[in-house]
């Protein structure tokens, strides 16, 4: 395994009850926020500037987000390089976007959100370790690489990754181990998600190409099951059936962030339902009850959410983590154009008490989902139930916006300034 020197920062991703946060308190904040215009792969931005709540909410609660903001800034600097061409480029040849650094900036932000440490995650340190790891392969196999066939080179690389260094998949029954979601942790522990292992594989290929050891088109075969490992293959021998396994920059970023979103989703129950339906079920937006639209029903749901957050139950991975789920949702909205990400973010905002902001995101979802509705209906058996829940949530949020005493405390009145 890769040898890493001890770091001055605390052990990452230790969930403690003492670090629990009450996101419900944040809805009373009046801090302003800088906007980020979302550029989607479809080529046209949405008709409004979107504001994200997490960092401003934590600041308003007295939590220092300087390191988290630095991590988000580094992430934004990378995804701003995602042109249409870059989004569709194979991760094994993409040079404009540093995916390994993008992944480390994601880890740096989430590390700060969880540990609240004054010491930031050392991004450059781990970036150097990953480069050294790739260079070690070139050093140890340099004598044979120049004489190797494409198949022999791939075999040597995979022996280096999966045998000599022991990299392996890490999956639980229904979700990925949190440690396997973050690049620096995978480098230390050797256990990672398929996306993280694909990223390490691709970065090693880039170093091989940089030193002229790779003179053929090598694609990465992404495993679609729970146990397979990313494998390389010569593109000249690619078959049509291999096409779904090709990993592009856009696909890899989506996979990394969706893994985080699913793992940290605060409603870890009934895995047959989508994430949105689980959250909608928690506020009775699936089956109408007599108190659903009443102030009592809303207050009851709010009280239950506050209780879970106050006592830190969401810091236990079996129950998800609201902060990390919000951060994953915000980043997904930044890098892709599927409207369901707006919808999913909206219902998390509802659970946190940001009613005005939740309504704004839900309206934007409704505006944009028409383009995707036919495709979604064909692939999602829960589509009808999801749309029914959306309508109920929209009705509830509209009623809340009409009530005195509910709109005024909302954080979103200033947060959504254009």
mmCIF file of C-alpha atoms in Angstrom, residues 73-253:
data_model
loop_
_atom_site.group_PDB
_atom_site.id
_atom_site.type_symbol
_atom_site.label_atom_id
_atom_site.label_comp_id
_atom_site.label_asym_id
_atom_site.label_seq_id
_atom_site.Cartn_x
_atom_site.Cartn_y
_atom_site.Cartn_z
ATOM 1 C CA UNK A 73 -13.622 27.450 -4.630
ATOM 2 C CA UNK A 74 -11.062 24.919 -5.855
ATOM 3 C CA UNK A 75 -13.868 22.679 -7.089
ATOM 4 C CA UNK A 76 -15.467 25.559 -8.997
ATOM 5 C CA UNK A 77 -12.157 26.517 -10.606
ATOM 6 C CA UNK A 78 -11.895 23.008 -12.020
ATOM 7 C CA UNK A 79 -15.465 22.570 -13.279
ATOM 8 C CA UNK A 80 -15.346 25.974 -14.963
ATOM 9 C CA UNK A 81 -12.966 24.265 -17.412
ATOM 10 C CA UNK A 82 -15.656 21.767 -18.374
ATOM 11 C CA UNK A 83 -16.442 22.703 -21.945
ATOM 12 C CA UNK A 84 -18.815 20.577 -23.997
ATOM 13 C CA UNK A 85 -15.813 18.777 -25.460
ATOM 14 C CA UNK A 86 -14.243 18.160 -22.068
ATOM 15 C CA UNK A 87 -17.483 16.745 -20.656
ATOM 16 C CA UNK A 88 -17.534 14.053 -23.305
ATOM 17 C CA UNK A 89 -13.802 13.292 -23.259
ATOM 18 C CA UNK A 90 -12.572 9.988 -21.862
ATOM 19 C CA UNK A 91 -11.049 10.330 -18.396
ATOM 20 C CA UNK A 92 -7.949 8.503 -19.606
ATOM 21 C CA UNK A 93 -7.020 11.328 -22.021
ATOM 22 C CA UNK A 94 -8.622 14.429 -20.484
ATOM 23 C CA UNK A 95 -5.925 17.007 -19.714
ATOM 24 C CA UNK A 96 -7.750 20.294 -19.247
ATOM 25 C CA UNK A 97 -9.566 19.311 -16.051
ATOM 26 C CA UNK A 98 -7.528 17.841 -13.195
ATOM 27 C CA UNK A 99 -10.003 15.265 -11.962
ATOM 28 C CA UNK A 100 -7.731 14.089 -9.169
ATOM 29 C CA UNK A 101 -7.495 17.631 -7.837
ATOM 30 C CA UNK A 102 -11.237 18.139 -8.273
ATOM 31 C CA UNK A 103 -11.835 15.055 -6.120
ATOM 32 C CA UNK A 104 -9.420 16.307 -3.467
ATOM 33 C CA UNK A 105 -11.180 19.688 -3.317
ATOM 34 C CA UNK A 106 -14.460 17.827 -2.762
ATOM 35 C CA UNK A 107 -12.815 15.946 0.095
ATOM 36 C CA UNK A 108 -11.377 19.169 1.525
ATOM 37 C CA UNK A 109 -14.802 20.797 1.711
ATOM 38 C CA UNK A 110 -16.515 17.801 3.284
ATOM 39 C CA UNK A 111 -13.638 17.280 5.688
ATOM 40 C CA UNK A 112 -14.108 20.808 6.992
ATOM 41 C CA UNK A 113 -17.881 20.357 7.271
ATOM 42 C CA UNK A 114 -17.497 17.223 9.377
ATOM 43 C CA UNK A 115 -14.394 17.828 11.483
ATOM 44 C CA UNK A 116 -14.745 21.629 11.813
ATOM 45 C CA UNK A 117 -10.962 21.618 12.145
ATOM 46 C CA UNK A 118 -8.906 24.772 11.747
ATOM 47 C CA UNK A 119 -6.394 22.704 9.765
ATOM 48 C CA UNK A 120 -7.460 22.235 6.117
ATOM 49 C CA UNK A 121 -7.076 18.962 4.292
ATOM 50 C CA UNK A 122 -3.630 19.126 2.584
ATOM 51 C CA UNK A 123 -4.745 18.910 -1.051
ATOM 52 C CA UNK A 124 -1.273 19.463 -2.507
ATOM 53 C CA UNK A 125 0.191 16.773 -0.251
ATOM 54 C CA UNK A 126 -2.198 14.098 -1.492
ATOM 55 C CA UNK A 127 -1.927 15.323 -5.076
ATOM 56 C CA UNK A 128 1.826 14.798 -4.846
ATOM 57 C CA UNK A 129 1.337 11.330 -3.388
ATOM 58 C CA UNK A 130 -0.919 10.321 -6.250
ATOM 59 C CA UNK A 131 1.598 11.570 -8.791
ATOM 60 C CA UNK A 132 4.413 9.723 -6.986
ATOM 61 C CA UNK A 133 2.289 6.577 -7.016
ATOM 62 C CA UNK A 134 1.922 6.788 -10.784
ATOM 63 C CA UNK A 135 5.596 7.587 -11.274
ATOM 64 C CA UNK A 136 6.603 4.575 -9.172
ATOM 65 C CA UNK A 137 4.873 2.347 -11.682
ATOM 66 C CA UNK A 138 6.827 3.954 -14.517
ATOM 67 C CA UNK A 139 10.078 3.566 -12.580
ATOM 68 C CA UNK A 140 9.647 -0.089 -11.664
ATOM 69 C CA UNK A 141 8.309 -1.189 -15.055
ATOM 70 C CA UNK A 142 10.242 1.162 -17.350
ATOM 71 C CA UNK A 143 12.509 -1.569 -18.698
ATOM 72 C CA UNK A 144 9.592 -3.656 -19.896
ATOM 73 C CA UNK A 145 7.061 -0.961 -20.788
ATOM 74 C CA UNK A 146 8.819 0.023 -24.008
ATOM 75 C CA UNK A 147 8.715 -3.583 -25.215
ATOM 76 C CA UNK A 148 5.209 -4.408 -23.997
ATOM 77 C CA UNK A 149 2.185 -4.955 -26.164
ATOM 78 C CA UNK A 150 -0.953 -2.988 -25.178
ATOM 79 C CA UNK A 151 -2.366 -6.059 -23.453
ATOM 80 C CA UNK A 152 0.863 -6.689 -21.528
ATOM 81 C CA UNK A 153 1.048 -3.060 -20.394
ATOM 82 C CA UNK A 154 -2.558 -3.167 -19.145
ATOM 83 C CA UNK A 155 -1.886 -6.420 -17.338
ATOM 84 C CA UNK A 156 1.205 -4.944 -15.653
ATOM 85 C CA UNK A 157 -0.688 -1.846 -14.571
ATOM 86 C CA UNK A 158 -3.559 -3.820 -13.092
ATOM 87 C CA UNK A 159 -1.161 -6.105 -11.258
ATOM 88 C CA UNK A 160 0.469 -2.964 -9.840
ATOM 89 C CA UNK A 161 -2.916 -1.534 -8.767
ATOM 90 C CA UNK A 162 -4.837 -4.559 -7.555
ATOM 91 C CA UNK A 163 -2.102 -7.003 -6.493
ATOM 92 C CA UNK A 164 1.047 -5.109 -5.506
ATOM 93 C CA UNK A 165 -0.858 -2.203 -3.894
ATOM 94 C CA UNK A 166 -4.005 -4.098 -3.018
ATOM 95 C CA UNK A 167 -6.652 -1.656 -4.227
ATOM 96 C CA UNK A 168 -10.131 -3.160 -3.913
ATOM 97 C CA UNK A 169 -13.834 -2.290 -4.067
ATOM 98 C CA UNK A 170 -15.606 -1.467 -0.825
ATOM 99 C CA UNK A 171 -19.373 -1.773 -0.770
ATOM 100 C CA UNK A 172 -21.909 -2.329 1.938
ATOM 101 C CA UNK A 173 -25.168 -4.110 1.293
ATOM 102 C CA UNK A 174 -27.054 -1.006 0.171
ATOM 103 C CA UNK A 175 -24.472 1.784 0.133
ATOM 104 C CA UNK A 176 -20.782 2.512 -0.256
ATOM 105 C CA UNK A 177 -18.524 2.840 2.763
ATOM 106 C CA UNK A 178 -18.020 6.600 3.358
ATOM 107 C CA UNK A 179 -14.238 6.217 3.449
ATOM 108 C CA UNK A 180 -14.358 4.777 -0.068
ATOM 109 C CA UNK A 181 -15.878 7.963 -1.475
ATOM 110 C CA UNK A 182 -12.907 10.273 -0.976
ATOM 111 C CA UNK A 183 -9.657 10.094 -2.912
ATOM 112 C CA UNK A 184 -7.218 10.787 -0.086
ATOM 113 C CA UNK A 185 -8.850 8.133 2.098
ATOM 114 C CA UNK A 186 -8.710 5.573 -0.724
ATOM 115 C CA UNK A 187 -5.009 6.310 -1.169
ATOM 116 C CA UNK A 188 -4.427 5.609 2.509
ATOM 117 C CA UNK A 189 -6.751 2.644 2.989
ATOM 118 C CA UNK A 190 -6.705 1.026 -0.468
ATOM 119 C CA UNK A 191 -10.476 0.482 -0.417
ATOM 120 C CA UNK A 192 -12.548 2.592 -2.785
ATOM 121 C CA UNK A 193 -15.646 2.976 -4.874
ATOM 122 C CA UNK A 194 -15.577 2.084 -8.555
ATOM 123 C CA UNK A 195 -15.425 5.810 -9.350
ATOM 124 C CA UNK A 196 -12.413 6.431 -7.110
ATOM 125 C CA UNK A 197 -10.547 3.398 -8.442
ATOM 126 C CA UNK A 198 -11.306 4.527 -11.999
ATOM 127 C CA UNK A 199 -9.899 7.944 -11.153
ATOM 128 C CA UNK A 200 -6.649 6.466 -9.817
ATOM 129 C CA UNK A 201 -6.431 4.214 -12.878
ATOM 130 C CA UNK A 202 -6.934 7.148 -15.261
ATOM 131 C CA UNK A 203 -4.341 9.336 -13.562
ATOM 132 C CA UNK A 204 -1.756 6.573 -13.856
ATOM 133 C CA UNK A 205 -2.551 6.260 -17.553
ATOM 134 C CA UNK A 206 -2.041 10.010 -17.983
ATOM 135 C CA UNK A 207 1.417 9.804 -16.418
ATOM 136 C CA UNK A 208 2.259 6.875 -18.707
ATOM 137 C CA UNK A 209 1.174 8.935 -21.704
ATOM 138 C CA UNK A 210 3.111 11.964 -20.477
ATOM 139 C CA UNK A 211 6.318 9.879 -20.387
ATOM 140 C CA UNK A 212 5.562 8.316 -23.802
ATOM 141 C CA UNK A 213 5.034 4.812 -22.408
ATOM 142 C CA UNK A 214 1.457 4.706 -23.680
ATOM 143 C CA UNK A 215 1.242 4.804 -27.461
ATOM 144 C CA UNK A 216 -2.256 3.381 -27.966
ATOM 145 C CA UNK A 217 -5.797 4.446 -27.070
ATOM 146 C CA UNK A 218 -6.571 2.864 -23.718
ATOM 147 C CA UNK A 219 -10.122 3.146 -22.380
ATOM 148 C CA UNK A 220 -11.252 2.299 -18.864
ATOM 149 C CA UNK A 221 -13.956 -0.343 -18.594
ATOM 150 C CA UNK A 222 -16.172 0.860 -15.730
ATOM 151 C CA UNK A 223 -17.814 -1.966 -13.722
ATOM 152 C CA UNK A 224 -21.585 -1.727 -13.568
ATOM 153 C CA UNK A 225 -21.910 -4.335 -10.812
ATOM 154 C CA UNK A 226 -21.102 -4.052 -7.093
ATOM 155 C CA UNK A 227 -17.914 -6.087 -7.100
ATOM 156 C CA UNK A 228 -16.020 -5.609 -10.376
ATOM 157 C CA UNK A 229 -12.834 -3.564 -10.713
ATOM 158 C CA UNK A 230 -12.119 -0.907 -13.368
ATOM 159 C CA UNK A 231 -10.190 -2.512 -16.212
ATOM 160 C CA UNK A 232 -8.290 -1.067 -19.147
ATOM 161 C CA UNK A 233 -8.585 -2.231 -22.716
ATOM 162 C CA UNK A 234 -7.264 -1.333 -26.119
ATOM 163 C CA UNK A 235 -9.821 0.899 -27.836
ATOM 164 C CA UNK A 236 -9.031 -0.688 -31.206
ATOM 165 C CA UNK A 237 -10.547 -3.901 -29.912
ATOM 166 C CA UNK A 238 -13.636 -2.223 -28.498
ATOM 167 C CA UNK A 239 -17.006 -3.765 -29.277
ATOM 168 C CA UNK A 240 -20.335 -1.959 -29.439
ATOM 169 C CA UNK A 241 -21.380 -3.663 -26.230
ATOM 170 C CA UNK A 242 -18.500 -1.938 -24.427
ATOM 171 C CA UNK A 243 -19.899 1.534 -25.093
ATOM 172 C CA UNK A 244 -21.973 1.851 -21.862
ATOM 173 C CA UNK A 245 -18.841 1.174 -19.818
ATOM 174 C CA UNK A 246 -16.769 4.054 -21.238
ATOM 175 C CA UNK A 247 -16.174 6.704 -18.590
ATOM 176 C CA UNK A 248 -16.124 10.378 -19.599
ATOM 177 C CA UNK A 249 -15.237 13.337 -17.414
ATOM 178 C CA UNK A 250 -18.902 14.248 -16.967
ATOM 179 C CA UNK A 251 -19.929 10.713 -16.115
ATOM 180 C CA UNK A 252 -17.165 10.278 -13.544
ATOM 181 C CA UNK A 253 -17.950 13.533 -11.734
#
